[in-house]
């Protein structure tokens, strides 16, 4: 509790509420680029998980003008810190469902949290990105901001004509009215709040021939003069998707988009069914190409199969990092074994104070977590052999698609699926800080 308000996950104090779950979100947003003005209506189907007379949502920096619960005014609503507290007219029992509608608006801006810097709705030179991970969602819609509360979404954004809007899932409708245009996207598979996103910019669309609609949204004009840098990374996304499908099972969603912004960005970021890159990532340099593979791999590891607790972040980052090395080997760059030896040597030189299975909020995106997680997976692969290893990855994704998982669940699954003691093998990598040697 912070000021009497709940926390769902210790890694993100003051976010999320375990007393209810969102069954679906429908967001209807109007955004004016000039002046950065957002107004929205969020329709949330709420299921109470315990008896309660209030619903606490996350919403940061935006003002709520109206709330209804099943079409009627609630007893009261108030905004405190980054929360919207809706007091019900009467307590509801566990299992009760409520239709909550929230009207809100203001000037959205990134939210700064200790350990995590800023995240959320962010203005670019000429457009917008939303970087939700891990705490940015409340900057643009009221939500239950915990990673294990996954729901389908329908997102409509109305904005100035001349701009392209990319959001999660399939574009269902696009309607122009005078000087504005509305874009409606549908994500019908469960999605964590932090993976919801909106991208607005002067983009043109490059289509790639893949198993599902696969496109890149690139700065206007740049699609017609695709560079060597583009071809090396973004130009090979269809091949990456096919290779990952071979190793991890079918691509989990109905579409994929890579958004390349006109501005440079510090890091790329995955959202569900799309990823965002700054223009500085259009490069034939392996250090950039690897990130195109990394973000795509998150669609399997992170987006379809999502951590239940932030402490299990290695289940996303270790796997996505290992996917980079798999792509490296497939595309004729260094082999996985070479990367493993290279990065194990690097980890040997680094501080050994990182606990992979529970790194703490300050180290959850530390580079050592990515590399140590990937090296540990390779150790499993070498132990069980390629056939059992890729069968494990494919089974893990297939059996947990759309779900929420923990490290313990992975270990139990790995032991059963391979019929070997994977959990014993991984224990020193996951639950001790000292770096194990690589097996001979
Ligand atoms: Zn990642």
Coordinates of C-alpha atoms and ligand atoms in Angstrom, one line a residue:
X1 CA 0.0 0.0 0.0
X2 CA 1.1 3.6 -0.7
X3 CA -1.1 6.1 0.9
X4 CA -3.7 3.4 1.4
X5 CA -3.5 2.5 -2.3
X6 CA -2.5 -1.0 -3.5
X7 CA 0.7 -2.2 -5.2
X8 CA 0.5 -5.3 -7.3
X9 CA 4.2 -6.0 -7.9
X10 CA 7.1 -4.9 -5.6
X11 CA 9.2 -3.9 -8.6
X12 CA 6.6 -1.2 -9.4
X13 CA 5.4 0.4 -6.2
X14 CA 2.1 2.2 -6.6
X15 CA 1.0 0.4 -9.7
X16 CA -1.7 -2.2 -10.2
X17 CA -4.5 -3.6 -8.0
X18 CA -5.0 -7.3 -7.3
X19 CA -8.6 -6.9 -6.2
X20 CA -9.9 -6.7 -9.8
X21 CA -9.0 -7.8 -13.3
X22 CA -9.7 -6.2 -16.7
X23 CA -11.6 -8.5 -19.1
X24 CA -11.3 -6.0 -22.0
X25 CA -10.3 -2.5 -22.8
X26 CA -11.9 -0.2 -25.5
X27 CA -10.0 3.1 -25.9
X28 CA -11.4 5.9 -28.0
X29 CA -8.7 8.7 -28.2
X30 CA -8.6 12.0 -29.9
X31 CA -5.2 13.6 -30.2
X32 CA -4.2 17.0 -31.5
X33 CA -0.4 17.1 -32.2
X34 CA -0.4 20.9 -32.0
X35 CA -0.3 21.6 -28.2
X36 CA -0.1 17.8 -27.4
X37 CA -3.8 17.5 -26.4
X38 CA -5.3 14.1 -25.7
X39 CA -8.9 13.4 -24.8
X40 CA -10.1 9.9 -24.3
X41 CA -12.9 7.6 -23.3
X42 CA -11.9 4.2 -21.8
X43 CA -14.5 1.5 -21.6
X44 CA -13.2 -1.2 -19.3
X45 CA -15.0 -4.5 -18.5
X46 CA -14.0 -5.1 -14.8
X47 CA -14.2 -8.3 -12.9
X48 CA -13.9 -8.1 -9.2
X49 CA -11.6 -10.8 -7.8
X50 CA -12.5 -10.2 -4.2
X51 CA -15.3 -8.4 -2.3
X52 CA -14.7 -4.7 -2.6
X53 CA -16.4 -1.3 -2.7
X54 CA -13.8 0.4 -4.8
X55 CA -11.9 0.0 -8.0
X56 CA -8.4 1.5 -8.1
X57 CA -6.9 2.3 -11.6
X58 CA -3.6 3.7 -12.7
X59 CA -3.8 7.1 -14.5
X60 CA -0.9 9.6 -14.4
X61 CA -0.9 13.3 -15.4
X62 CA -4.4 13.3 -17.0
X63 CA -7.6 14.7 -15.6
X64 CA -10.8 12.6 -15.3
X65 CA -14.0 14.5 -16.1
X66 CA -16.5 11.7 -15.8
X67 CA -16.9 8.1 -14.6
X68 CA -19.8 5.7 -14.9
X69 CA -20.2 2.2 -13.5
X70 CA -22.9 0.2 -15.4
X71 CA -24.2 3.5 -16.8
X72 CA -24.6 5.3 -13.5
X73 CA -22.5 7.7 -11.6
X74 CA -20.4 5.9 -8.8
X75 CA -20.6 7.0 -5.2
X76 CA -17.5 9.0 -5.8
X77 CA -14.3 9.2 -7.8
X78 CA -11.0 10.9 -7.0
X79 CA -7.5 11.1 -8.3
X80 CA -4.6 10.6 -6.0
X81 CA -0.9 10.4 -7.0
X82 CA -1.1 8.3 -10.2
X83 CA -4.3 6.6 -9.3
X84 CA -8.0 7.0 -10.0
X85 CA -10.1 5.6 -7.2
X86 CA -13.7 4.8 -8.0
X87 CA -15.9 4.3 -5.0
X88 CA -18.8 2.0 -5.8
X89 CA -22.4 2.7 -4.6
X90 CA -22.3 -0.7 -2.9
X91 CA -19.7 -3.4 -2.4
X92 CA -19.5 -6.1 -5.1
X93 CA -18.7 -9.8 -4.4
X94 CA -15.9 -11.6 -6.1
X95 CA -16.9 -12.5 -9.6
X96 CA -19.0 -9.4 -10.1
X97 CA -18.5 -7.7 -13.5
X98 CA -18.8 -4.0 -14.0
X99 CA -18.8 -1.8 -17.1
X100 CA -16.6 1.1 -16.2
X101 CA -16.4 4.2 -18.5
X102 CA -13.8 6.9 -17.8
X103 CA -13.7 10.2 -19.7
X104 CA -10.3 12.0 -19.4
X105 CA -7.9 14.3 -21.0
X106 CA -5.0 16.6 -20.8
X107 CA -1.4 16.9 -22.0
X108 CA 0.2 13.5 -21.8
X109 CA 3.8 13.2 -20.8
X110 CA 6.2 10.4 -19.8
X111 CA 6.1 9.2 -16.2
X112 CA 9.3 9.1 -14.2
X113 CA 9.8 6.3 -11.7
X114 CA 12.7 5.5 -9.5
X115 CA 15.0 2.9 -11.0
X116 CA 13.2 3.0 -14.4
X117 CA 13.6 6.5 -15.7
X118 CA 10.7 7.8 -17.8
X119 CA 8.2 5.8 -19.9
X120 CA 4.9 6.4 -21.6
X121 CA 3.4 8.8 -24.1
X122 CA 6.2 10.9 -25.6
X123 CA 6.2 13.6 -28.2
X124 CA 8.7 13.4 -31.0
X125 CA 9.8 16.2 -33.3
X126 CA 6.7 15.4 -35.5
X127 CA 4.7 12.6 -33.9
X128 CA 4.3 10.5 -30.9
X129 CA 5.6 7.2 -29.5
X130 CA 4.4 5.3 -26.5
X131 CA 7.1 3.3 -24.7
X132 CA 5.1 1.4 -22.1
X133 CA 7.7 -0.8 -20.4
X134 CA 7.5 -1.1 -17.5
X135 CA 5.4 1.8 -16.1
X136 CA 4.3 4.0 -19.0
X137 CA 0.7 2.8 -19.6
X138 CA -1.0 5.1 -17.1
X139 CA 0.3 8.1 -19.0
X140 CA -2.3 7.5 -21.7
X141 CA -5.2 5.3 -20.4
X142 CA -6.7 4.3 -17.1
X143 CA -5.7 0.7 -16.5
X144 CA -4.8 -2.1 -14.0
X145 CA -1.1 -1.7 -14.5
X146 CA 0.2 -5.1 -13.6
X147 CA 1.9 -7.4 -16.1
X148 CA -0.2 -10.4 -15.3
X149 CA -3.5 -8.7 -16.0
X150 CA -3.9 -9.4 -19.7
X151 CA -6.9 -8.5 -21.8
X152 CA -8.0 -7.9 -25.4
X153 CA -8.0 -4.3 -26.7
X154 CA -9.7 -2.2 -29.2
X155 CA -8.0 1.1 -29.8
X156 CA -9.3 4.0 -31.9
X157 CA -7.1 7.1 -32.4
X158 CA -8.5 10.2 -34.2
X159 CA -5.8 12.6 -35.1
X160 CA -4.7 15.1 -37.8
X161 CA -4.7 13.9 -41.4
X162 CA -1.3 13.4 -43.0
X163 CA -0.2 11.2 -40.1
X164 CA -0.1 7.5 -39.9
X165 CA -1.3 5.8 -36.6
X166 CA 0.1 2.4 -35.8
X167 CA -1.3 0.5 -32.7
X168 CA -1.6 -3.1 -31.5
X169 CA -3.2 -5.7 -33.8
X170 CA -5.0 -5.4 -37.0
X171 CA -6.2 -2.2 -38.6
X172 CA -9.9 -2.7 -38.7
X173 CA -11.1 0.7 -39.9
X174 CA -9.7 4.0 -41.2
X175 CA -12.1 6.9 -41.6
X176 CA -11.4 10.4 -42.7
X177 CA -13.6 13.3 -41.6
X178 CA -12.4 16.7 -42.8
X179 CA -9.1 17.5 -41.2
X180 CA -9.0 14.4 -39.0
X181 CA -8.7 10.7 -39.5
X182 CA -9.7 7.8 -37.2
X183 CA -7.7 4.6 -37.0
X184 CA -9.2 1.6 -35.2
X185 CA -7.0 -1.3 -34.3
X186 CA -8.1 -4.6 -32.7
X187 CA -5.8 -6.8 -30.6
X188 CA -8.0 -9.9 -29.9
X189 CA -5.4 -11.8 -28.0
X190 CA -4.6 -11.1 -24.3
X191 CA -2.2 -8.2 -23.8
X192 CA -0.4 -6.8 -20.8
X193 CA -0.9 -3.1 -20.2
X194 CA 2.7 -2.3 -20.8
X195 CA 2.6 -3.8 -24.3
X196 CA -0.3 -1.5 -25.4
X197 CA 1.0 1.3 -27.6
X198 CA 0.2 4.1 -30.1
X199 CA 2.6 5.4 -32.6
X200 CA 1.9 8.5 -34.7
X201 CA 4.1 10.0 -37.4
X202 CA 4.5 10.9 -41.0
X203 CA 5.2 7.4 -42.1
X204 CA 5.0 5.4 -45.2
X205 CA 4.4 1.7 -45.1
X206 CA 6.8 -0.9 -46.6
X207 CA 5.2 -4.4 -46.8
X208 CA 7.2 -7.6 -46.5
X209 CA 6.1 -11.0 -47.7
X210 CA 5.7 -13.1 -44.7
X211 CA 3.4 -15.7 -43.0
X212 CA 1.3 -12.8 -41.5
X213 CA 1.0 -9.2 -42.7
X214 CA 4.4 -7.8 -41.8
X215 CA 5.2 -4.2 -42.4
X216 CA 7.6 -1.5 -41.6
X217 CA 6.5 2.1 -41.0
X218 CA 9.4 4.3 -42.0
X219 CA 9.8 8.1 -42.2
X220 CA 8.0 9.4 -45.3
X221 CA 10.3 9.2 -48.4
X222 CA 12.7 6.7 -46.9
X223 CA 10.8 3.6 -48.1
X224 CA 11.4 4.5 -51.7
X225 CA 15.2 4.7 -51.2
X226 CA 15.8 1.6 -49.0
X227 CA 19.4 1.6 -47.9
X228 CA 21.9 -1.1 -47.4
X229 CA 21.4 -0.5 -43.7
X230 CA 17.7 -1.1 -44.0
X231 CA 18.1 -4.3 -46.0
X232 CA 20.5 -5.9 -43.5
X233 CA 18.1 -5.6 -40.6
X234 CA 14.5 -4.5 -41.4
X235 CA 14.7 -5.9 -44.9
X236 CA 15.3 -9.4 -43.4
X237 CA 12.4 -9.5 -40.9
X238 CA 10.4 -12.0 -42.9
X239 CA 13.4 -14.4 -42.9
X240 CA 13.8 -13.8 -39.1
X241 CA 10.1 -14.5 -38.6
X242 CA 10.4 -17.7 -40.6
X243 CA 13.5 -18.8 -38.6
X244 CA 11.9 -18.0 -35.3
X245 CA 8.7 -19.9 -36.3
X246 CA 10.9 -22.9 -37.1
X247 CA 12.5 -22.8 -33.6
X248 CA 9.8 -21.4 -31.4
X249 CA 6.5 -22.3 -33.2
X250 CA 4.2 -20.2 -35.3
X251 CA 4.3 -16.4 -35.0
X252 CA 1.8 -15.7 -32.2
X253 CA -0.2 -12.7 -33.5
X254 CA -2.1 -11.7 -36.6
X255 CA 0.4 -9.1 -37.8
X256 CA 3.7 -7.4 -37.0
X257 CA 4.9 -3.9 -37.6
X258 CA 8.3 -2.3 -37.1
X259 CA 8.0 1.4 -36.6
X260 CA 11.1 3.4 -37.4
X261 CA 10.8 7.0 -36.1
X262 CA 12.2 10.1 -37.8
X263 CA 13.9 10.9 -34.5
X264 CA 16.9 8.9 -33.1
X265 CA 15.9 6.9 -30.0
X266 CA 18.2 5.5 -27.2
X267 CA 16.8 2.0 -27.3
X268 CA 14.3 0.1 -29.4
X269 CA 11.2 -1.3 -27.6
X270 CA 8.8 -4.2 -28.1
X271 CA 5.0 -3.8 -27.8
X272 CA 2.4 -6.5 -28.7
X273 CA 2.6 -7.1 -32.5
X274 CA 4.9 -4.2 -33.1
X275 CA 8.2 -2.7 -32.1
X276 CA 9.6 0.8 -32.2
X277 CA 13.1 1.8 -33.3
X278 CA 14.7 5.2 -33.8
X279 CA 16.1 6.0 -37.2
X280 CA 19.6 5.4 -35.8
X281 CA 18.8 1.6 -35.8
X282 CA 18.7 1.5 -39.6
X283 CA 22.2 0.1 -40.1
X284 CA 24.0 -2.9 -41.4
X285 CA 26.1 -2.9 -38.2
X286 CA 25.5 -6.2 -36.3
X287 CA 24.9 -4.2 -33.1
X288 CA 21.8 -2.7 -34.7
X289 CA 20.7 -5.7 -36.8
X290 CA 20.7 -7.9 -33.6
X291 CA 18.1 -5.6 -32.1
X292 CA 15.7 -6.0 -35.0
X293 CA 15.8 -9.8 -34.3
X294 CA 15.7 -9.2 -30.5
X295 CA 12.4 -7.2 -30.6
X296 CA 10.8 -9.6 -33.0
X297 CA 11.7 -12.5 -30.7
X298 CA 9.8 -10.8 -27.9
X299 CA 6.6 -11.5 -29.7
X300 CA 7.0 -15.1 -28.5
X301 CA 9.0 -14.4 -25.3
X302 CA 7.4 -11.6 -23.4
X303 CA 4.3 -10.7 -25.4
X304 CA 2.6 -14.0 -26.0
X305 CA 4.2 -15.7 -23.0
X306 CA 4.4 -12.9 -20.4
X307 CA 6.0 -12.8 -17.0
X308 CA 3.5 -12.8 -14.1
X309 CA 6.0 -10.8 -11.9
X310 CA 8.6 -8.3 -13.1
X311 CA 11.3 -10.3 -11.2
X312 CA 11.0 -13.0 -13.9
X313 CA 12.2 -10.5 -16.6
X314 CA 15.0 -13.0 -17.7
X315 CA 12.2 -15.1 -19.2
X316 CA 11.8 -12.2 -21.7
X317 CA 15.3 -10.8 -22.1
X318 CA 17.4 -13.9 -21.8
X319 CA 15.3 -15.6 -24.5
X320 CA 15.3 -12.6 -26.8
X321 CA 19.0 -12.2 -26.4
X322 CA 19.5 -15.9 -27.3
X323 CA 17.3 -15.3 -30.3
X324 CA 19.8 -12.7 -31.5
X325 CA 22.6 -15.3 -31.4
X326 CA 20.4 -17.9 -33.2
X327 CA 19.8 -15.3 -35.9
X328 CA 23.5 -14.5 -36.0
X329 CA 24.3 -18.1 -36.7
X330 CA 21.6 -18.5 -39.3
X331 CA 22.6 -15.4 -41.1
X332 CA 26.2 -16.3 -41.4
X333 CA 27.5 -14.1 -38.5
X334 CA 29.1 -15.6 -35.4
X335 CA 27.8 -18.9 -34.1
X336 CA 25.9 -19.2 -30.8
X337 CA 28.8 -21.0 -29.2
X338 CA 31.1 -18.0 -30.2
X339 CA 28.7 -15.5 -28.7
X340 CA 28.3 -17.6 -25.5
X341 CA 32.1 -17.7 -25.0
X342 CA 32.5 -14.1 -25.8
X343 CA 29.8 -12.9 -23.4
X344 CA 30.7 -15.4 -20.7
X345 CA 34.1 -13.9 -20.7
X346 CA 32.5 -10.5 -20.4
X347 CA 30.4 -11.6 -17.4
X348 CA 33.5 -13.0 -15.8
X349 CA 35.0 -9.5 -15.9
X350 CA 31.9 -7.9 -14.5
X351 CA 30.6 -7.6 -10.9
X352 CA 28.9 -10.8 -9.8
X353 CA 26.0 -9.3 -7.8
X354 CA 23.2 -10.0 -10.1
X355 CA 20.5 -12.6 -9.2
X356 CA 19.0 -13.6 -12.5
X357 CA 15.7 -14.9 -11.1
X358 CA 15.1 -11.9 -8.9
X359 CA 17.5 -9.0 -9.9
X360 CA 15.6 -6.3 -8.1
X361 CA 14.1 -3.3 -9.8
X362 CA 17.4 -1.4 -10.2
X363 CA 19.0 -4.3 -12.1
X364 CA 16.1 -5.7 -14.0
X365 CA 17.2 -4.2 -17.4
X366 CA 21.0 -4.6 -16.6
X367 CA 22.8 -5.9 -19.7
X368 CA 24.3 -8.8 -17.6
X369 CA 20.7 -10.1 -17.1
X370 CA 20.3 -10.4 -20.9
X371 CA 23.6 -12.1 -21.4
X372 CA 23.6 -14.4 -18.4
X373 CA 20.1 -15.5 -19.3
X374 CA 21.1 -16.3 -22.9
X375 CA 24.2 -18.1 -21.8
X376 CA 22.2 -20.2 -19.4
X377 CA 19.8 -21.2 -22.2
X378 CA 22.8 -22.3 -24.3
X379 CA 24.0 -24.4 -21.4
X380 CA 20.6 -26.2 -21.4
X381 CA 20.8 -26.6 -25.2
X382 CA 24.3 -28.2 -25.0
X383 CA 23.1 -30.5 -22.2
X384 CA 19.8 -31.8 -23.7
X385 CA 20.7 -31.5 -27.4
X386 CA 19.2 -29.4 -30.2
X387 CA 16.1 -31.6 -30.7
X388 CA 15.0 -31.5 -27.1
X389 CA 16.0 -27.9 -26.6
X390 CA 13.9 -26.5 -29.5
X391 CA 11.0 -28.9 -28.6
X392 CA 11.2 -27.3 -25.1
X393 CA 11.0 -23.8 -26.5
X394 CA 8.2 -24.7 -29.0
X395 CA 6.2 -26.5 -26.3
X396 CA 6.7 -23.7 -23.7
X397 CA 5.3 -21.1 -26.1
X398 CA 2.4 -23.2 -27.4
X399 CA 1.3 -24.3 -23.9
X400 CA 1.5 -20.8 -22.4
X401 CA 0.4 -18.7 -25.4
X402 CA -1.6 -15.7 -24.1
X403 CA -0.7 -16.6 -20.6
X404 CA 1.4 -15.4 -17.6
X405 CA 4.4 -17.4 -16.3
X406 CA 7.1 -17.5 -13.6
X407 CA 10.6 -18.9 -13.5
X408 CA 9.4 -21.8 -11.3
X409 CA 6.8 -22.7 -14.0
X410 CA 9.5 -22.7 -16.6
X411 CA 11.7 -25.0 -14.6
X412 CA 8.9 -27.4 -13.8
X413 CA 7.9 -27.4 -17.5
X414 CA 11.5 -27.9 -18.7
X415 CA 12.1 -30.8 -16.4
X416 CA 8.9 -32.5 -17.5
X417 CA 9.3 -31.7 -21.2
X418 CA 12.9 -32.8 -21.6
X419 CA 12.8 -35.6 -19.0
X420 CA 16.1 -34.3 -17.6
X421 CA 17.0 -32.2 -14.5
X422 CA 17.0 -28.8 -16.3
X423 CA 16.1 -27.1 -13.0
X424 CA 19.2 -28.5 -11.3
X425 CA 21.3 -27.4 -14.2
X426 CA 19.9 -23.9 -14.2
X427 CA 19.8 -23.4 -10.4
X428 CA 23.3 -21.8 -10.0
X429 CA 22.7 -19.6 -13.0
X430 CA 19.3 -18.4 -11.7
X431 CA 19.5 -18.5 -7.9
X432 CA 23.1 -17.7 -7.1
X433 CA 25.1 -14.5 -8.0
X434 CA 28.5 -16.2 -8.6
X435 CA 28.9 -16.9 -12.3
X436 CA 29.1 -20.6 -13.0
X437 CA 31.8 -21.8 -15.4
X438 CA 30.8 -22.9 -18.9
X439 CA 30.6 -26.7 -19.1
X440 CA 33.6 -28.2 -21.0
Ligands
LIG1 ZN1 14.3 -7.0 -24.9

